mmCIF file of C-alpha atoms and ligand atoms in Angstrom:
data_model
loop_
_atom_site.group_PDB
_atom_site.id
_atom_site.type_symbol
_atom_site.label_atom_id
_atom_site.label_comp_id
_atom_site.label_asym_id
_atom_site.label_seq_id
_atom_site.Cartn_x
_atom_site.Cartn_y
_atom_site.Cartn_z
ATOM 1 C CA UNK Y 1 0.000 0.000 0.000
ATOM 2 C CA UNK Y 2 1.390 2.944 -0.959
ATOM 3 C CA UNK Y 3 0.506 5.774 2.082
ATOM 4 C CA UNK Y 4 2.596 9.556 1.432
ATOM 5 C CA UNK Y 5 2.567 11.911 4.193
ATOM 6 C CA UNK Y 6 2.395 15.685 3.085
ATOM 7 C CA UNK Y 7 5.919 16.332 2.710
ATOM 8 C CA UNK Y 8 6.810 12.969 0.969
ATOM 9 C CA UNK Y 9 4.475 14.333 -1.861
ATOM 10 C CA UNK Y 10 5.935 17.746 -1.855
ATOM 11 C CA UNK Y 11 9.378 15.934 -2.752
ATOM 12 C CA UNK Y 12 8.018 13.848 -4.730
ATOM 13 C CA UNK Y 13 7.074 16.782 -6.231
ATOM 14 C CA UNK Y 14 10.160 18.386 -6.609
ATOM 15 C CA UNK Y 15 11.964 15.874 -7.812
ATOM 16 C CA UNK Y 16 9.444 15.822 -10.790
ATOM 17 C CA UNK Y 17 9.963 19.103 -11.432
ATOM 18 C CA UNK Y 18 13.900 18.388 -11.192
ATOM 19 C CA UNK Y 19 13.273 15.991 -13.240
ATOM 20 C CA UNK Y 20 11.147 17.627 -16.438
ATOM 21 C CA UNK Y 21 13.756 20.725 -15.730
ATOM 22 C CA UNK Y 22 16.553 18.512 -16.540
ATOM 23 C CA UNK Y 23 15.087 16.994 -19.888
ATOM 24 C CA UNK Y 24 13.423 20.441 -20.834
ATOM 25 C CA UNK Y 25 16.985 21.576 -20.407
ATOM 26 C CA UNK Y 26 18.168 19.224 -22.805
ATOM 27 C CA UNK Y 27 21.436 18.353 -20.666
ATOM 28 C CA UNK Y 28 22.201 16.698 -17.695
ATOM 29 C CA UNK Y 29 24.989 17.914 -14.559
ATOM 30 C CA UNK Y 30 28.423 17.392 -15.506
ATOM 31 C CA UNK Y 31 31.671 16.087 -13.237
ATOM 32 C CA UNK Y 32 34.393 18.264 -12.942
ATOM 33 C CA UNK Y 33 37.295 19.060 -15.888
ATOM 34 C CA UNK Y 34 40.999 18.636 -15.518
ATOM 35 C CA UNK Y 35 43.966 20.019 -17.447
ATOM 36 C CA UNK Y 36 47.416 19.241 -15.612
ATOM 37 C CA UNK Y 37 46.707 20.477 -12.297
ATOM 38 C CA UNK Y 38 43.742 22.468 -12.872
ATOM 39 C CA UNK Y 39 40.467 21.751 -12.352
ATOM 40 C CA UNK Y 40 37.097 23.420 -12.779
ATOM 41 C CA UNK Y 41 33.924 22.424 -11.381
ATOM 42 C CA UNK Y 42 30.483 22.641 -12.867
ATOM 43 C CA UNK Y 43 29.520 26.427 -13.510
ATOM 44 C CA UNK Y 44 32.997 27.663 -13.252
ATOM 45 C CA UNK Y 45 35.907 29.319 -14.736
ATOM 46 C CA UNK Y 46 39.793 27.777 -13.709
ATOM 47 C CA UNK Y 47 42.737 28.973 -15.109
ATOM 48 C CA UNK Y 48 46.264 27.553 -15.096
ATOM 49 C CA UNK Y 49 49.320 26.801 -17.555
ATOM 50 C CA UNK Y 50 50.742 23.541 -19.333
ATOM 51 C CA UNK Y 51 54.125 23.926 -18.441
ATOM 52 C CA UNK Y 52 56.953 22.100 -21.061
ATOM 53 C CA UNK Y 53 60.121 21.447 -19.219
ATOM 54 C CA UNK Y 54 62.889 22.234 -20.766
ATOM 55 C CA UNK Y 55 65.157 19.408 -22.675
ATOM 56 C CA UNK Y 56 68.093 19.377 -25.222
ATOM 57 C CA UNK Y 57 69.517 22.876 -23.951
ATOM 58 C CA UNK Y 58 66.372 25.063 -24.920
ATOM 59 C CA UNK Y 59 64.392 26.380 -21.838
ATOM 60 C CA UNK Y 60 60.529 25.134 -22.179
ATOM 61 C CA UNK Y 61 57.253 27.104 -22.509
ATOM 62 C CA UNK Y 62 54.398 27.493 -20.577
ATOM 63 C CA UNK Y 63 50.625 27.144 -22.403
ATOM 64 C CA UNK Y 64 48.244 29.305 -20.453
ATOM 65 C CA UNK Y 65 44.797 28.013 -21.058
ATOM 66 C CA UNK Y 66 40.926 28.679 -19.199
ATOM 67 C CA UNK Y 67 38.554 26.348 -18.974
ATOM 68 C CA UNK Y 68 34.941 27.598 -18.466
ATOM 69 C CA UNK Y 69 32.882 24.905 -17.181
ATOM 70 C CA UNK Y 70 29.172 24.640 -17.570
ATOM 71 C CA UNK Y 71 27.106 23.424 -14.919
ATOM 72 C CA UNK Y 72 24.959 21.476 -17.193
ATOM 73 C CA UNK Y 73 26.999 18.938 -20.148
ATOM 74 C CA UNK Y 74 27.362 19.731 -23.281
ATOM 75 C CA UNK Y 75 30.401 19.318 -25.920
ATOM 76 C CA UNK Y 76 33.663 20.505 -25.547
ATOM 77 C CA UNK Y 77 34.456 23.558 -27.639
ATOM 78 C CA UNK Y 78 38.507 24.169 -27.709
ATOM 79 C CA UNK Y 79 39.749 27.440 -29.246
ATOM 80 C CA UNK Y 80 43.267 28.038 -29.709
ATOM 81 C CA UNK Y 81 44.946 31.339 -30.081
ATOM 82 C CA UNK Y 82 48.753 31.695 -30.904
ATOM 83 C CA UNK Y 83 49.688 29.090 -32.872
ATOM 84 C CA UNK Y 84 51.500 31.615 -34.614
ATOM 85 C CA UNK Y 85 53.540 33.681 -32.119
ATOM 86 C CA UNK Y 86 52.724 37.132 -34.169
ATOM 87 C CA UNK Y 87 49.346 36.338 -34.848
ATOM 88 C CA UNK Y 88 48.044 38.899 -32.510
ATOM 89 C CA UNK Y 89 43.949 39.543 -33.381
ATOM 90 C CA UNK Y 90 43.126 35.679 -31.888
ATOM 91 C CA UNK Y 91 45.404 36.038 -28.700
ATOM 92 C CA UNK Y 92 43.486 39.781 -27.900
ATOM 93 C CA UNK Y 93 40.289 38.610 -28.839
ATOM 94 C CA UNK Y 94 40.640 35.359 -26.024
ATOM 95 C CA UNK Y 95 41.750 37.854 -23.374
ATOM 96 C CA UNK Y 96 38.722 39.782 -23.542
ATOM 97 C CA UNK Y 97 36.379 36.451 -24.497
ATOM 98 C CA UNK Y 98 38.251 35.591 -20.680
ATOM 99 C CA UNK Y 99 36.341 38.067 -19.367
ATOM 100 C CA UNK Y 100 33.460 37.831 -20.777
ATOM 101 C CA UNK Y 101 32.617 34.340 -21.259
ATOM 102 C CA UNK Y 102 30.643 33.299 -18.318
ATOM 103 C CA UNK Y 103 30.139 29.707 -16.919
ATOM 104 C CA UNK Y 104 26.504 30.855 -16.169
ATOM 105 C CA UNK Y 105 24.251 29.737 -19.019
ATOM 106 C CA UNK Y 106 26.137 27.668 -20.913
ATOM 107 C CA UNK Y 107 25.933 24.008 -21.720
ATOM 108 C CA UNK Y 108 29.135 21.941 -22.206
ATOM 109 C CA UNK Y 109 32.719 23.542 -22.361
ATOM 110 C CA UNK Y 110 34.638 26.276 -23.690
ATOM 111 C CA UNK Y 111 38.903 25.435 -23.184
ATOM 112 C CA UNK Y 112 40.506 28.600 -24.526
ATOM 113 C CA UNK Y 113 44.567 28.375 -24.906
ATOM 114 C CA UNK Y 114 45.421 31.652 -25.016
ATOM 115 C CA UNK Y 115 49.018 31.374 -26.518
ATOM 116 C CA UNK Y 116 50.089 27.952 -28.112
ATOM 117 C CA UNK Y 117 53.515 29.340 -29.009
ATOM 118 C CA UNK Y 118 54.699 30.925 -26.583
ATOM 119 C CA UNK Y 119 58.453 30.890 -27.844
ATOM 120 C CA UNK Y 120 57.455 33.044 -30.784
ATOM 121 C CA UNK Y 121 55.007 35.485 -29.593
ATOM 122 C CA UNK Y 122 57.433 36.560 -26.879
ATOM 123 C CA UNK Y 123 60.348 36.454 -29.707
ATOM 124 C CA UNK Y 124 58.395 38.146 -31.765
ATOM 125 C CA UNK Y 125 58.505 35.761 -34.632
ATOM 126 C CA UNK Y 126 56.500 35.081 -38.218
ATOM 127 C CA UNK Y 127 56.051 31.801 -39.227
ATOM 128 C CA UNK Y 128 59.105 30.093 -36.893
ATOM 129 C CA UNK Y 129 59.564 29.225 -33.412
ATOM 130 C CA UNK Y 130 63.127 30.781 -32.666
ATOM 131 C CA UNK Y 131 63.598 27.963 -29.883
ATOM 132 C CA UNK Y 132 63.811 25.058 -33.051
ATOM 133 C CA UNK Y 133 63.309 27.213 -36.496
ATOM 134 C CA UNK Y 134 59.722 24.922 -36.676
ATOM 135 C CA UNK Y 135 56.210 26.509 -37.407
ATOM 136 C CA UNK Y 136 54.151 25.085 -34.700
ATOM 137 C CA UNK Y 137 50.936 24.126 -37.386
ATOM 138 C CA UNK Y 138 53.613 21.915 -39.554
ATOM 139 C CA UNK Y 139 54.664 19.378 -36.489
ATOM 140 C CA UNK Y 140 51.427 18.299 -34.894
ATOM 141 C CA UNK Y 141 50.629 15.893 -33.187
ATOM 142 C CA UNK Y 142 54.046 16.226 -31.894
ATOM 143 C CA UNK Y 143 56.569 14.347 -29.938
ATOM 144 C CA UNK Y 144 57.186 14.417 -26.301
ATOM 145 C CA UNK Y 145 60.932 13.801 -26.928
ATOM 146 C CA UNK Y 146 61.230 16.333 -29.569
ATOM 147 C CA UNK Y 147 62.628 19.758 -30.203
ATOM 148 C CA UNK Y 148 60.114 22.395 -28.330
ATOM 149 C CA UNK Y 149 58.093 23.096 -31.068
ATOM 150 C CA UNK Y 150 56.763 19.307 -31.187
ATOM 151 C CA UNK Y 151 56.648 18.955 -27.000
ATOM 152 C CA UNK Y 152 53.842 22.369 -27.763
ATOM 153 C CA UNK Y 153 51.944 20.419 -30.238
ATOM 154 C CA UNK Y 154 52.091 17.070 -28.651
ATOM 155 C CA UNK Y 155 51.036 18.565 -25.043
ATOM 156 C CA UNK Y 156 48.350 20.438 -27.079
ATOM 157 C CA UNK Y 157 47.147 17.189 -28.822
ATOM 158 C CA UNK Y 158 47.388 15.172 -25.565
ATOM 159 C CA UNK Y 159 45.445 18.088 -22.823
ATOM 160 C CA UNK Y 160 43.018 19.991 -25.283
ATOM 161 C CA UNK Y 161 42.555 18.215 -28.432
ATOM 162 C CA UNK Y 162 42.001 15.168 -26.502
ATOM 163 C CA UNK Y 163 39.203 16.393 -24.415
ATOM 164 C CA UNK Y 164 37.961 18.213 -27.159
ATOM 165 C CA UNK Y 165 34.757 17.875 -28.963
ATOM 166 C CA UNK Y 166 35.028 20.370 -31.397
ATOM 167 C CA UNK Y 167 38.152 22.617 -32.180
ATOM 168 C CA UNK Y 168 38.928 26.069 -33.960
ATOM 169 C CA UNK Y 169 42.311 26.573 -35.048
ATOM 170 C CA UNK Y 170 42.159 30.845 -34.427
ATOM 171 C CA UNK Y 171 44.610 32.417 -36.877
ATOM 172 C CA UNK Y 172 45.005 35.546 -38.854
ATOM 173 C CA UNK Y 173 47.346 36.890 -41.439
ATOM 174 C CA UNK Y 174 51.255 36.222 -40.054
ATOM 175 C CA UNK Y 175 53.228 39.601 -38.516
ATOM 176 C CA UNK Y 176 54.175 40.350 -42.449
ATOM 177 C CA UNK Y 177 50.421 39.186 -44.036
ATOM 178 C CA UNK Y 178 48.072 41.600 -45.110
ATOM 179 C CA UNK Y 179 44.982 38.586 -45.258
ATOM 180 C CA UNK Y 180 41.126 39.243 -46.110
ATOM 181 C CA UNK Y 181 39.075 37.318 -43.743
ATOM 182 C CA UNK Y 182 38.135 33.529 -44.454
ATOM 183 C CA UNK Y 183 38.249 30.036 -42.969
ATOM 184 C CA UNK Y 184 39.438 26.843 -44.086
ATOM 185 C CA UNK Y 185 36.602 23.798 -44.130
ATOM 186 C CA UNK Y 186 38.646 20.987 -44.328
ATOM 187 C CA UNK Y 187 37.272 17.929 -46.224
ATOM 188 C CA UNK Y 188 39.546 14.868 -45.733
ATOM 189 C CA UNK Y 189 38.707 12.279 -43.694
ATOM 190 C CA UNK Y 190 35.444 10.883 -42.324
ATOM 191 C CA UNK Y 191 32.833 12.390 -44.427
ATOM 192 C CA UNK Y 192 30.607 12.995 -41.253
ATOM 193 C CA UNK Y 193 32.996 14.778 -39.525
ATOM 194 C CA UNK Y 194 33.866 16.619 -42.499
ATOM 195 C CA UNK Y 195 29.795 17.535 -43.201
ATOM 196 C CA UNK Y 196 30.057 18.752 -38.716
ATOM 197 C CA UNK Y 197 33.089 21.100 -39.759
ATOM 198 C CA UNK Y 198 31.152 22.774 -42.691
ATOM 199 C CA UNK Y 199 28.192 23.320 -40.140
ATOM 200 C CA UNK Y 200 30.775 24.912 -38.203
ATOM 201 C CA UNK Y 201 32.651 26.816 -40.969
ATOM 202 C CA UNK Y 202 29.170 28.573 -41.522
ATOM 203 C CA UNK Y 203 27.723 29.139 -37.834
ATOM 204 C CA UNK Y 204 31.234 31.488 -37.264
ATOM 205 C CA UNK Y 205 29.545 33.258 -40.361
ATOM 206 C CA UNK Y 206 33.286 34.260 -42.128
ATOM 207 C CA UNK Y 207 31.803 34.822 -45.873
ATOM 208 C CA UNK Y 208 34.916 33.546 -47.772
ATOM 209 C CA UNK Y 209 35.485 29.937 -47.184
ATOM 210 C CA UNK Y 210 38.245 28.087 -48.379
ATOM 211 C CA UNK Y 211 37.191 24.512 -49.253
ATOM 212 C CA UNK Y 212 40.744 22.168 -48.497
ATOM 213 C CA UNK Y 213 40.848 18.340 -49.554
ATOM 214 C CA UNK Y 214 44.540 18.236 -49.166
ATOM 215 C CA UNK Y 215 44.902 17.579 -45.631
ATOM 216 C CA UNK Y 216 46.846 14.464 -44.969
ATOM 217 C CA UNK Y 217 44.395 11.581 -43.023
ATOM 218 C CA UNK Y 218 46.646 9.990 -40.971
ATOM 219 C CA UNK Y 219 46.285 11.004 -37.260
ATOM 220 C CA UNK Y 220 50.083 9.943 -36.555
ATOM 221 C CA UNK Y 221 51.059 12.498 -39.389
ATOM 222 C CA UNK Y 222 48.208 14.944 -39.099
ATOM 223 C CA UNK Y 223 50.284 18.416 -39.798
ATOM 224 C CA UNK Y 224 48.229 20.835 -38.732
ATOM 225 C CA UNK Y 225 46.544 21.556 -35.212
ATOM 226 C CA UNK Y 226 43.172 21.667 -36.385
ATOM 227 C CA UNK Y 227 43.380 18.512 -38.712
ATOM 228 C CA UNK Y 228 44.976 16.653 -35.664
ATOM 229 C CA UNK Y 229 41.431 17.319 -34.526
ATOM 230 C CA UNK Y 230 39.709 16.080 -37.587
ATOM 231 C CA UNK Y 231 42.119 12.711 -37.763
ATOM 232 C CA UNK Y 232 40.633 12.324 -34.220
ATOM 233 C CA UNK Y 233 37.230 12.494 -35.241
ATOM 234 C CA UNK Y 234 36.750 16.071 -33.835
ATOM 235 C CA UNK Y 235 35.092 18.508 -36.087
ATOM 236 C CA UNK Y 236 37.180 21.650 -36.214
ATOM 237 C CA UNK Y 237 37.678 24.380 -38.535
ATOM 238 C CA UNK Y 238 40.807 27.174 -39.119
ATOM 239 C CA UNK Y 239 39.784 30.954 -39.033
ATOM 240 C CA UNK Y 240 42.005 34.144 -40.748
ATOM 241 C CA UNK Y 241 40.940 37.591 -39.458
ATOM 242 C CA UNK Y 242 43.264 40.406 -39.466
ATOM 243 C CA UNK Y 243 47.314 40.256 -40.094
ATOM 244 C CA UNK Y 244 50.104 42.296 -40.068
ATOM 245 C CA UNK Y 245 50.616 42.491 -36.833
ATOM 246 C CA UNK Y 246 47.871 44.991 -35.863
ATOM 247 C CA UNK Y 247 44.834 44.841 -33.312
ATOM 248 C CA UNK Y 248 42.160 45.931 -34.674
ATOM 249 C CA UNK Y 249 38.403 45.778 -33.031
ATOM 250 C CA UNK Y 250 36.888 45.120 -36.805
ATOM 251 C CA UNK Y 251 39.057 41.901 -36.371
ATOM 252 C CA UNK Y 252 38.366 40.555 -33.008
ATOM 253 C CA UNK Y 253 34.542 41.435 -33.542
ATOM 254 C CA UNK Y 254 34.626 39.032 -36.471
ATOM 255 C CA UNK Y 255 35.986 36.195 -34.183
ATOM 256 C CA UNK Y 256 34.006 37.167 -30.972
ATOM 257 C CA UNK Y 257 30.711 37.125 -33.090
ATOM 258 C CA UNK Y 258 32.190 33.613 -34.772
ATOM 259 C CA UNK Y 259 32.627 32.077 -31.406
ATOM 260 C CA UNK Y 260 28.674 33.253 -30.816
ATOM 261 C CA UNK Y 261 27.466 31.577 -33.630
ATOM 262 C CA UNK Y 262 29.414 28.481 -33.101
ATOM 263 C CA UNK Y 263 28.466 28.172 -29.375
ATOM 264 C CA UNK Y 264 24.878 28.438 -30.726
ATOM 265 C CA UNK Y 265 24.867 26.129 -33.359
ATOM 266 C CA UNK Y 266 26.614 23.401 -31.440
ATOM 267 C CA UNK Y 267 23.503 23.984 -28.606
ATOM 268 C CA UNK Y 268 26.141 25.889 -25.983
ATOM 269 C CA UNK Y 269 24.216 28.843 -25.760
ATOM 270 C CA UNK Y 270 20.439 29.831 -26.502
ATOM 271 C CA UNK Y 271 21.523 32.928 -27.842
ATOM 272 C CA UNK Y 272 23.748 34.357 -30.941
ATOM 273 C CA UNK Y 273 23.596 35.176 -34.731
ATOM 274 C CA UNK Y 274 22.860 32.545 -37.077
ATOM 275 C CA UNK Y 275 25.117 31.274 -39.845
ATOM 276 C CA UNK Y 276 26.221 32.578 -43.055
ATOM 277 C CA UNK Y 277 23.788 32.796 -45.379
ATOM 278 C CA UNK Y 278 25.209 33.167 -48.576
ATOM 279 C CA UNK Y 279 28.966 32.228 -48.336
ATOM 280 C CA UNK Y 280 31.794 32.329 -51.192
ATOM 281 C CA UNK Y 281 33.108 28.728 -51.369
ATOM 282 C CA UNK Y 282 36.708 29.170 -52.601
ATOM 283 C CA UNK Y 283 37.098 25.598 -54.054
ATOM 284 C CA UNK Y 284 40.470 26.613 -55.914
ATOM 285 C CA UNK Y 285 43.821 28.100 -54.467
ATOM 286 C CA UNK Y 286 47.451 28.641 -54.267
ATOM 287 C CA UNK Y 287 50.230 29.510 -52.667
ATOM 288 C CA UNK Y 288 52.598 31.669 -54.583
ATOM 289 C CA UNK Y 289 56.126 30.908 -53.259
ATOM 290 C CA UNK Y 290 59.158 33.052 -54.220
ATOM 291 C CA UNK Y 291 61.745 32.000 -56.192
ATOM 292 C CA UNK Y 292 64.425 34.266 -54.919
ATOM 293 C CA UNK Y 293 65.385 35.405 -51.525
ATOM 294 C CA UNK Y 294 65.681 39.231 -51.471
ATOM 295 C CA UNK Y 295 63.070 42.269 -51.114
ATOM 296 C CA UNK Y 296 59.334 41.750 -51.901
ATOM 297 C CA UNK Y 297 56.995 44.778 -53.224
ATOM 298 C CA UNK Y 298 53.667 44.151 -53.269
ATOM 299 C CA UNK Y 299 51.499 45.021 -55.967
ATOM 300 C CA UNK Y 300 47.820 44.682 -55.037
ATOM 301 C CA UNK Y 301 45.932 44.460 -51.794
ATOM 302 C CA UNK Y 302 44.318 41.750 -50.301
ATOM 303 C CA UNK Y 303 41.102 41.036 -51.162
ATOM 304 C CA UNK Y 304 41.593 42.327 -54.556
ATOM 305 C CA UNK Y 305 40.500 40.784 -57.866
ATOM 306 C CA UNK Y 306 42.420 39.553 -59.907
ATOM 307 C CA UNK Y 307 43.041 37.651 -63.880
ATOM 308 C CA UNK Y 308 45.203 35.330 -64.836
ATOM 309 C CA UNK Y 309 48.538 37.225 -65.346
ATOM 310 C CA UNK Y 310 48.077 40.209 -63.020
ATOM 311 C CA UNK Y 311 51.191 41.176 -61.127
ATOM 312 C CA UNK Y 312 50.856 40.201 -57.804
ATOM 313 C CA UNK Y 313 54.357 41.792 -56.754
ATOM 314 C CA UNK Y 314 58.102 41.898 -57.735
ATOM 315 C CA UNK Y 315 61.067 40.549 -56.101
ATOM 316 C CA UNK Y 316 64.194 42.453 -56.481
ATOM 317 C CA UNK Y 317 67.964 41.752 -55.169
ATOM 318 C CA UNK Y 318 69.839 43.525 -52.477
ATOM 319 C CA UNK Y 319 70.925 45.962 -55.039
ATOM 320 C CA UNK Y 320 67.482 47.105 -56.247
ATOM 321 C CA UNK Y 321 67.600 45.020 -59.587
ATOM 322 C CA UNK Y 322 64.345 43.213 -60.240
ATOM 323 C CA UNK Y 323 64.692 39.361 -60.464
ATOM 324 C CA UNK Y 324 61.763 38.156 -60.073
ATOM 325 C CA UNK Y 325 57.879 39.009 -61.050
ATOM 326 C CA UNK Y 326 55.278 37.129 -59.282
ATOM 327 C CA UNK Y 327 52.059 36.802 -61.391
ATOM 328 C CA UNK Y 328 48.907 35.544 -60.953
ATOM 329 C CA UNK Y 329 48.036 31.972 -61.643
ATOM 330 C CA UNK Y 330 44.327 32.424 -62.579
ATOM 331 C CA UNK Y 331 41.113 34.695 -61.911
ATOM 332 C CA UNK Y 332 40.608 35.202 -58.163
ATOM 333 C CA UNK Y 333 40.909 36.978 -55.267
ATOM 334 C CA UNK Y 334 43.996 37.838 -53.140
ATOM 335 C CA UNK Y 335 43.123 35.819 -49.895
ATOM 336 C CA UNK Y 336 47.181 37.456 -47.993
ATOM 337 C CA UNK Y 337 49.765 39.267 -49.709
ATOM 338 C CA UNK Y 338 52.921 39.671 -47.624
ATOM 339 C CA UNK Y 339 53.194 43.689 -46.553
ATOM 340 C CA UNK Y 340 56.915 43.710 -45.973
ATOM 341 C CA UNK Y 341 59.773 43.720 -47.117
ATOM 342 C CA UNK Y 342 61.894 40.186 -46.205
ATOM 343 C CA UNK Y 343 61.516 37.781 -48.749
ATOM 344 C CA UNK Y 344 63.043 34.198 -48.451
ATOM 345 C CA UNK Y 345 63.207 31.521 -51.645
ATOM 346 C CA UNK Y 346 60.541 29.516 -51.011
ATOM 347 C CA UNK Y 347 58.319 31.313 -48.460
ATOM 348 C CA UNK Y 348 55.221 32.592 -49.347
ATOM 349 C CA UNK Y 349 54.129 35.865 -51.493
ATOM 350 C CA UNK Y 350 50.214 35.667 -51.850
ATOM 351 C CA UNK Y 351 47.349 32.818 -51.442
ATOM 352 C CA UNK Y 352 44.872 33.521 -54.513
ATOM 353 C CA UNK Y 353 41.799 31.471 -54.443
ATOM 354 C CA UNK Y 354 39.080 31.174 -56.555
HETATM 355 ZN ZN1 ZN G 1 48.760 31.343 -38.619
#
């Protein structure tokens, strides 16, 4: 026989409602979240540092990361910032996304790193590390008995990527790029994964999209940070806005407002814009590489159109005599165009897409 005194059906009650509240919510508590010796708890915001200890004569790094904890689960949203040292918009835009981000609200996980390479932002380096000569994107997933370069990417595979549900790679045009903004969908790999990223690409609502199939698939050799995601089977996406070493608020507004849309989209937040509506997928581009080391001039901007044929800049020697003409390969747009001087054989002049 089933006999209830008054408060047994008042908590029955309650529990009802705790209940429905939970399913309405469409999530359910979450445990606590770890990164080295840092832990946040449901509906909170930790900080801390990844420290690398030094090896092989160079003198480590530290990787200063926040996680912001929901109180409710939900995926795992990683964004990284720094991956290139002089790559300043992403790194500004996750200090003040630090402070602004609350815990309150949201469903799931944000991890922001807020300087992946630390080596070259405080050496004040394009493209390199000066600790190994490496670029950080070109090594991942690392090796935790390599130079420091690969010890970055392999503690960033191993702490965020691995608890990681869903990554963006934050980038912008290098300390010498003038860049127009865009992503990159990637679409190697598993097709669903592939068809999460584009979802993605769109919610952050960049209008120039660069469509990449040339990502290797191999998660041992994956290359890049945000394809080490996508060899994981994490959707994740890599976003340009700004360059040339300047912070600008037009810049960071495009990646606060992309973080918006993606928290959205993925469920994280009620609130934000929706996606892009009518994006330009740029299914074609290149690379133009020089051919001579010397000084670069520029001779459009980015985001300019061009033909097949247009001068995208000349190359000249040490003694002012032109050797080289750089032109372009087809119609397009200029997606970066480097805005100084330095020019080394090999490195890059422009990305044209089309
Ligand atoms: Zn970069």
């Amino acid at each position: 026989m089933l006999k209830l005194t008054r408060a047994a059906v008042v908590a029955v009650g309650i529990l009802f409602v705790v209940v429905i509240g939970s399913c309405g919510g469409g999530a359910s508590a979450q445990a606590p979240l770890s990164i080295g010796a840092v832990t946040a708890a449901p509906g909170t915001v930790a900080s801390g540092e990844i420290a690398i200890a030094p090896r092989g004569g160079d003198t480590g790094a530290s990787i200063p990361f926040t996680i912001v904890r929901g109180k409710s689960a939900g995926p795992v949203l990683a964004l990284i910032a720094g991956t290139h040292g002089a790559e300043y918009v992403p790194i500004i835009a996750l200090q003040r996304m630090r402070a602004s981000l609350k815990a309150e609200g949201l469903r799931g996980t944000v991890i922001m790193v807020h300087v992946a390479n630390m080596p070259s932002f405080l050496g004040r380096t394009v493209y390199y590390s000066p600790a190994d000569n490496k670029n950080l994107n070109r090594v991942f997933p690392g090796k935790a008995d390599g130079t420091l370069s690969e010890r970055i990417a392999e503690a960033i595979t191993r702490e965020v990527i691995a608890r990681a549900t869903h990554v963006i790679d934050l980038h912008c045009g290098d300390g010498n790029e003038s860049l127009r903004p865009y992503s990159y969908w990637i679409t190697t790999g598993d097709p669903k994964v592939a068809e999460a990223g584009k979802a993605m690409a769109l919610a952050f609502g960049l209008d120039n999209i660069v469509v990449d199939g040339s990502r290797p698939t191999d998660p041992a050799a994956s290359v890049y940070l945000s394809n080490t995601a996508i060899t994981r089977g994490k959707p994740a996406l890599t976003t340009e806005t700004g360059g040339m070493g300047i912070v600008d608020d037009e810049s960071i507004g495009l990646i606060e407002r992309g973080v918006a849309g993606v928290l959205k989209h993925l469920g994280m937040r009620d609130d934000g814009p929706g996606p892009v509506a009518t994006p330009t997928w740029i299914k074609e581009n290149e690379v133009l590489r020089a051919g001579h080391t010397g000084l670069f001039y520029a001779a459009v901007a980015k985001a300019q159109t061009v033909t097949k044929g247009t001068v995208i800049g000349h190359i000249t020697d040490f003694h002012g005599a032109k050797v080289e003409e750089v032109l372009a390969p087809f119609d397009g747009q200029v997606l970066y165009v480097i805005g100084t001087p330095p020019i080394s054989k090999g490195e890059p002049v422009a990305m044209i897409g089309k």
